[in-house]
Short mmCIF file of C-alpha atoms in Angstrom, two decimals:
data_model
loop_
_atom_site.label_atom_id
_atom_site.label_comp_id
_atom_site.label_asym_id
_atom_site.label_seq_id
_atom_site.Cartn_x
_atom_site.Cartn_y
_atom_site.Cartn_z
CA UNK A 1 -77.15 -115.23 -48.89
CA UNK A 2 -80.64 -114.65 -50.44
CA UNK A 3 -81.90 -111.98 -48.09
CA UNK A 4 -77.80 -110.78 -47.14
CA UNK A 5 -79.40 -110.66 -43.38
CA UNK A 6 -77.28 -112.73 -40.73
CA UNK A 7 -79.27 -114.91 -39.10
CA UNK A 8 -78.91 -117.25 -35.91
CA UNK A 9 -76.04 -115.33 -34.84
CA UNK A 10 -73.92 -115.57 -31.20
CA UNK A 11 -72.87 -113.34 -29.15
CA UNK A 12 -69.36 -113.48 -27.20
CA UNK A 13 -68.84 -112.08 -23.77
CA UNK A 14 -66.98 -112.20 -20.56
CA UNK A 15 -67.03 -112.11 -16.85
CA UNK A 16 -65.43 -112.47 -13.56
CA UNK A 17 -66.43 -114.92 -11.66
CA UNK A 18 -64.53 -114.72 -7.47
CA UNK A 19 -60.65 -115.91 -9.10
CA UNK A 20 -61.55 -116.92 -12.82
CA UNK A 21 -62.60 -115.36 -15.62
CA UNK A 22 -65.43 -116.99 -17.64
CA UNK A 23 -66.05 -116.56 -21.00
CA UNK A 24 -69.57 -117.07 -22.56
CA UNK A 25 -70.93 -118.04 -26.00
CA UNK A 26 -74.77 -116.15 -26.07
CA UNK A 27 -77.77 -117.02 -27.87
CA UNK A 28 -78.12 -113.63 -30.20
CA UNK A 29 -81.85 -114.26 -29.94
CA UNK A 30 -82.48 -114.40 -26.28
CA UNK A 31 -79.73 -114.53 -24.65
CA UNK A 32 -79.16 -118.21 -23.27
CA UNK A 33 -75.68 -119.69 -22.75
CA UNK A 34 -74.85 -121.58 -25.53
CA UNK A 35 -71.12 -122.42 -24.23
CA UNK A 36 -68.97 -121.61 -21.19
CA UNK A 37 -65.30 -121.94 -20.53
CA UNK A 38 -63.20 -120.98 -17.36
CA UNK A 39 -60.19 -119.60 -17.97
CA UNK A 40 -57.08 -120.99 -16.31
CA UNK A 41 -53.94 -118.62 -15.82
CA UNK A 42 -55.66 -115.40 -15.91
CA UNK A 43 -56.01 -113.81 -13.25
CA UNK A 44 -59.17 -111.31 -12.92
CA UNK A 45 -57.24 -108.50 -11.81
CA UNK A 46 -58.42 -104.98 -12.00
CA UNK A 47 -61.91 -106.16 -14.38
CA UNK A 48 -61.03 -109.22 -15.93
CA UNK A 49 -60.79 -108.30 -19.44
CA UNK A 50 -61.02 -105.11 -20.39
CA UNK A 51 -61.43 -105.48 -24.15
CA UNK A 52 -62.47 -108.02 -26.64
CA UNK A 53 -63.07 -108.26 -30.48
CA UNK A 54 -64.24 -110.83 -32.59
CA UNK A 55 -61.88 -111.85 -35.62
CA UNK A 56 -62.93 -113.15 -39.13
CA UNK A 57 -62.96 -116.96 -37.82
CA UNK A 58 -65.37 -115.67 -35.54
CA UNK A 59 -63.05 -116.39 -32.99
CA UNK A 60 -62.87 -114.63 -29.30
CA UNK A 61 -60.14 -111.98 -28.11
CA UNK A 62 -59.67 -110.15 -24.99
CA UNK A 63 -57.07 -108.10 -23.66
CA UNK A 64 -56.53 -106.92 -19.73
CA UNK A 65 -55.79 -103.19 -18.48
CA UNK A 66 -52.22 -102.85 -18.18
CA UNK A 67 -49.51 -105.72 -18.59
CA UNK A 68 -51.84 -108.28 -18.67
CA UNK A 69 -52.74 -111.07 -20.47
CA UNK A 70 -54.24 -111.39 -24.43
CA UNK A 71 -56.55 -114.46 -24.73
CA UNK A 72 -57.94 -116.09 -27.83
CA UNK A 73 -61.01 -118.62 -27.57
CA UNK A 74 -61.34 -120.74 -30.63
CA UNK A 75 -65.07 -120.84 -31.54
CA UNK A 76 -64.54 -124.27 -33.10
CA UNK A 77 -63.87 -125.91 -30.01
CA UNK A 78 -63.56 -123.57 -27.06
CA UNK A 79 -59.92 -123.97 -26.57
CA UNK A 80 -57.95 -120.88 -25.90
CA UNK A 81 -54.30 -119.57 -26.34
CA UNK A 82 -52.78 -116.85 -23.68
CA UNK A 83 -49.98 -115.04 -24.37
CA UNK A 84 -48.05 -111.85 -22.50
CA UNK A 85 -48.69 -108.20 -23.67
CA UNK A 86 -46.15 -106.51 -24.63
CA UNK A 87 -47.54 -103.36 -23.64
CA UNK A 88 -49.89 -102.05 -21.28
CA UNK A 89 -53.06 -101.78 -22.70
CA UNK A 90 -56.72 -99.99 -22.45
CA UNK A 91 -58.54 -99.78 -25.60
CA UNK A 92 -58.16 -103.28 -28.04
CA UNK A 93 -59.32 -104.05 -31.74
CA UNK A 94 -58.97 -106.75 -34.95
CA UNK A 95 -58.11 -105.00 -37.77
CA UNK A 96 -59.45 -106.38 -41.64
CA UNK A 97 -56.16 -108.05 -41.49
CA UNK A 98 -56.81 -110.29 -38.42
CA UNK A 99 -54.11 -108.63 -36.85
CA UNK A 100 -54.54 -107.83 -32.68
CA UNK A 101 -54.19 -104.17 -31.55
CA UNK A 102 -53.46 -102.80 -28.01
CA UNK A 103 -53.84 -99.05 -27.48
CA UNK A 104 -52.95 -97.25 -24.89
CA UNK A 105 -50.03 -94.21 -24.45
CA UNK A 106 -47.95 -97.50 -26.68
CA UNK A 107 -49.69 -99.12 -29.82
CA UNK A 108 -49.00 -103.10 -29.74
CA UNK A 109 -49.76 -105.11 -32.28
CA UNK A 110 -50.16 -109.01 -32.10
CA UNK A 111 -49.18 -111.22 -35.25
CA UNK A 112 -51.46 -114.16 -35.12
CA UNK A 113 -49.67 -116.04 -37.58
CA UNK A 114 -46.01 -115.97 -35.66
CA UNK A 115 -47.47 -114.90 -32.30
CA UNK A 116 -45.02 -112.27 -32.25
CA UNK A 117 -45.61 -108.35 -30.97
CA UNK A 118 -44.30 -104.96 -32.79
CA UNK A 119 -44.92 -102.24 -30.31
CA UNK A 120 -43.93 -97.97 -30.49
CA UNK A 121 -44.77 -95.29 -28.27
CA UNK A 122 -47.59 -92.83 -29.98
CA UNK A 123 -48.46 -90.33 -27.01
CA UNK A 124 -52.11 -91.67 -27.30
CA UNK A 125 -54.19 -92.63 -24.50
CA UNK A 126 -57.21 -94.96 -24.67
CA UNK A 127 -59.49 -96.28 -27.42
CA UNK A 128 -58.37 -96.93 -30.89
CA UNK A 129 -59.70 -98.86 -34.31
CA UNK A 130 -58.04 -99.62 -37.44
CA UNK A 131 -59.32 -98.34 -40.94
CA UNK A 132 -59.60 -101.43 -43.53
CA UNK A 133 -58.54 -99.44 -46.55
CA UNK A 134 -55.38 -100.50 -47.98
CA UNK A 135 -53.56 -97.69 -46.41
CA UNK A 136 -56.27 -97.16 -43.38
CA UNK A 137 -54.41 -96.20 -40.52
CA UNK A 138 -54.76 -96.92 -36.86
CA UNK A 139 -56.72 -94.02 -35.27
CA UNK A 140 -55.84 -93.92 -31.63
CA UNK A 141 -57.27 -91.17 -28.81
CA UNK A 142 -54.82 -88.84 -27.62
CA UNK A 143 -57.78 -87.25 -24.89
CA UNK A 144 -57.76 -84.07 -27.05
CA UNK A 145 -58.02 -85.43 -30.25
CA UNK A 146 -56.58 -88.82 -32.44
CA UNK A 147 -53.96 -89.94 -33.71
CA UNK A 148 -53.22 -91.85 -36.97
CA UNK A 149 -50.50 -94.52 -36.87
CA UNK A 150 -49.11 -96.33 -40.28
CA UNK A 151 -50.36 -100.31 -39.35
CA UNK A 152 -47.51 -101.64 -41.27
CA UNK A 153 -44.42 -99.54 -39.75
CA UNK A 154 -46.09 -98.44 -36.16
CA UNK A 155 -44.71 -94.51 -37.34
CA UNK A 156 -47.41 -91.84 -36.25
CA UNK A 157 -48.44 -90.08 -39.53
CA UNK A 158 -51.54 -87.75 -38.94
CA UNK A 159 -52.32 -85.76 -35.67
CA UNK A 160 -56.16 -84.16 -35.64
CA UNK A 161 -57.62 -82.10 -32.83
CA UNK A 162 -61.41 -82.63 -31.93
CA UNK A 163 -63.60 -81.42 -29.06
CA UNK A 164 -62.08 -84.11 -26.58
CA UNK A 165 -61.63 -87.88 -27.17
CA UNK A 166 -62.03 -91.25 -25.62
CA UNK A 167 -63.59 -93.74 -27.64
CA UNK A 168 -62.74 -93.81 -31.54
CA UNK A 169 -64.76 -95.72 -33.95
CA UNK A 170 -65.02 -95.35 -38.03
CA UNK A 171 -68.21 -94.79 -40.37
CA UNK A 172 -69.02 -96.31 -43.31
CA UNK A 173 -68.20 -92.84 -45.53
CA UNK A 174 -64.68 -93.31 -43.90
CA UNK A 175 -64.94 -90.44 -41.29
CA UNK A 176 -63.28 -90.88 -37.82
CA UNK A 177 -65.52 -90.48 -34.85
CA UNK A 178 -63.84 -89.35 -31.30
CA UNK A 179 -65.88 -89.51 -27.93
CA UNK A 180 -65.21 -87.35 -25.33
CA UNK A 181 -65.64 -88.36 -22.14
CA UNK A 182 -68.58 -86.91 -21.06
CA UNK A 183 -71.00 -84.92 -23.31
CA UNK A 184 -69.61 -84.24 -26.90
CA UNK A 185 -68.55 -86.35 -29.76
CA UNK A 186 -66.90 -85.28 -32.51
CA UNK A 187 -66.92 -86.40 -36.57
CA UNK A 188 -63.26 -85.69 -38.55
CA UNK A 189 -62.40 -85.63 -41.58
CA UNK A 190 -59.26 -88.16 -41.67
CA UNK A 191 -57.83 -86.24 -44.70
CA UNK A 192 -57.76 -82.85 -43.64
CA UNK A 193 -58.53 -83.02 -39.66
CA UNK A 194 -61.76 -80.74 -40.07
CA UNK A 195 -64.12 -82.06 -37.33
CA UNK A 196 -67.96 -81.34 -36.42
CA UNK A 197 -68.87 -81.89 -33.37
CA UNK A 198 -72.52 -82.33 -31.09
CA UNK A 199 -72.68 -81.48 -27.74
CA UNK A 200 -75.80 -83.07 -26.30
CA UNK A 201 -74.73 -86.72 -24.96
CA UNK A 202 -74.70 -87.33 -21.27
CA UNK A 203 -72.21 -89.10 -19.25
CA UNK A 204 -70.52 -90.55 -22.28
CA UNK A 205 -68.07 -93.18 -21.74
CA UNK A 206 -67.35 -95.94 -24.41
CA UNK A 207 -64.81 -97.09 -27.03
CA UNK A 208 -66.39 -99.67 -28.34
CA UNK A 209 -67.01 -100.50 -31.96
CA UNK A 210 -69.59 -97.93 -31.61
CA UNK A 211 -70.55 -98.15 -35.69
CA UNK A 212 -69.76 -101.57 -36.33
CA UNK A 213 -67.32 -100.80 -38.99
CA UNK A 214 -64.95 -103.00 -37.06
CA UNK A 215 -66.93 -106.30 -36.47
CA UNK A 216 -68.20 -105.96 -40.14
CA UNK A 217 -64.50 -105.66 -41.40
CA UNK A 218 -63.63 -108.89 -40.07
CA UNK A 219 -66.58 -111.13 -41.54
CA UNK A 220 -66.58 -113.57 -43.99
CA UNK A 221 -66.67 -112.28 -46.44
CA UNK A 222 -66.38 -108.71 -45.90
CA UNK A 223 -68.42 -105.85 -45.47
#
């Protein structure tokens, strides 16, 4: 708290391993394994899991392309939970609310708390993250642009074109960022769907939490 600089910090990841799927706890530092656990009833399918997100327990969730599976390690102890998507899935997030998001043509989002699933149909296609404001929306990729969804009733509210999109991520000034799949990325305006966009990248192809907005939205405390 004296220098607000995280130190000692771990880093979550995940592989297949022949039938399993392991999941690793990394030394941030240099890389060691810290801790290991083998999944059981997961199968590795088409590339294990596909997406993962840390929540504000600084616990571990990944999701699997299509109907798969959503998994939760517990930090504390390594246990894990596995439940059945409700949709089929690509991109994945933890929105400020510790709520689980699925994205792909469907939005799905997981209810820790109950361990219940609200799901709609949004025409959108593969990554998405959530904005924390009190009204943030959900900005999902459509493949020509993204698409805002309300988080609270699932109802698409805002449709912006960009130069392409694949990955979606959020800046810290609150604009939406949409990569293309390939060379350009684009910068929008979430209020009035003006977008700027460069066209020097090569072989793009991510939708991570490209700005950290997302991972910093879920620590404790936040931002």
């Amino acid at each position: 708290q004296g220098t607000c600089q995280w130190e000692n910090e771990d880093l979550w990841t995940s592989a297949t391993n022949g039938q399993t799927i392991d999941v690793y706890v990394l030394d941030g530092d240099d890389g060691t394994t810290k801790e290991m656990i083998t999944l059981q009833g997961v199968s590795p399918g088409y590339f294990g899991l596909y997406g993962a997100a840390v929540d504000g327990n600084g616990d571990f969730w990944g999701s699997q392309l299509g109907m798969g599976k959503l998994v939760r390690v517990n930090r504390d102890d390594m246990t894990y939970d596995i439940w059945n998507m409700a949709a089929s899935g690509y991109g994945m997030t933890v929105d400020a609310d510790g709520f689980v998001w699925t994205c792909s043509s469907s939005v799905a989002r997981f209810d820790p708390q109950t361990e219940s699933w609200e799901t709609a149909q949004v025409g959108g296609s593969t990554g998405c993250m959530a904005d924390a404001a009190e009204d943030g929306l959900l900005w999902v990729s459509n493949g020509q642009g993204v698409i805002g969804v309300n988080r609270d009733t699932l109802q698409v509210v805002q449709t912006w074109n960009a130069a392409g999109s694949y990955g979606i991520s959020i800046d810290f000034e609150g604009y939406v960022w949409a990569v293309a799949y390939g060379t350009t990325a684009s910068k929008i305006d979430p209020a009035t769907g003006q977008f700027w966009t460069y066209n020097g990248l090569v072989g793009a192809y991510t939708y991570s939490d490209m700005t950290g907005y997302a991972l910093i939205n879920v620590g404790n405390p936040s931002g």
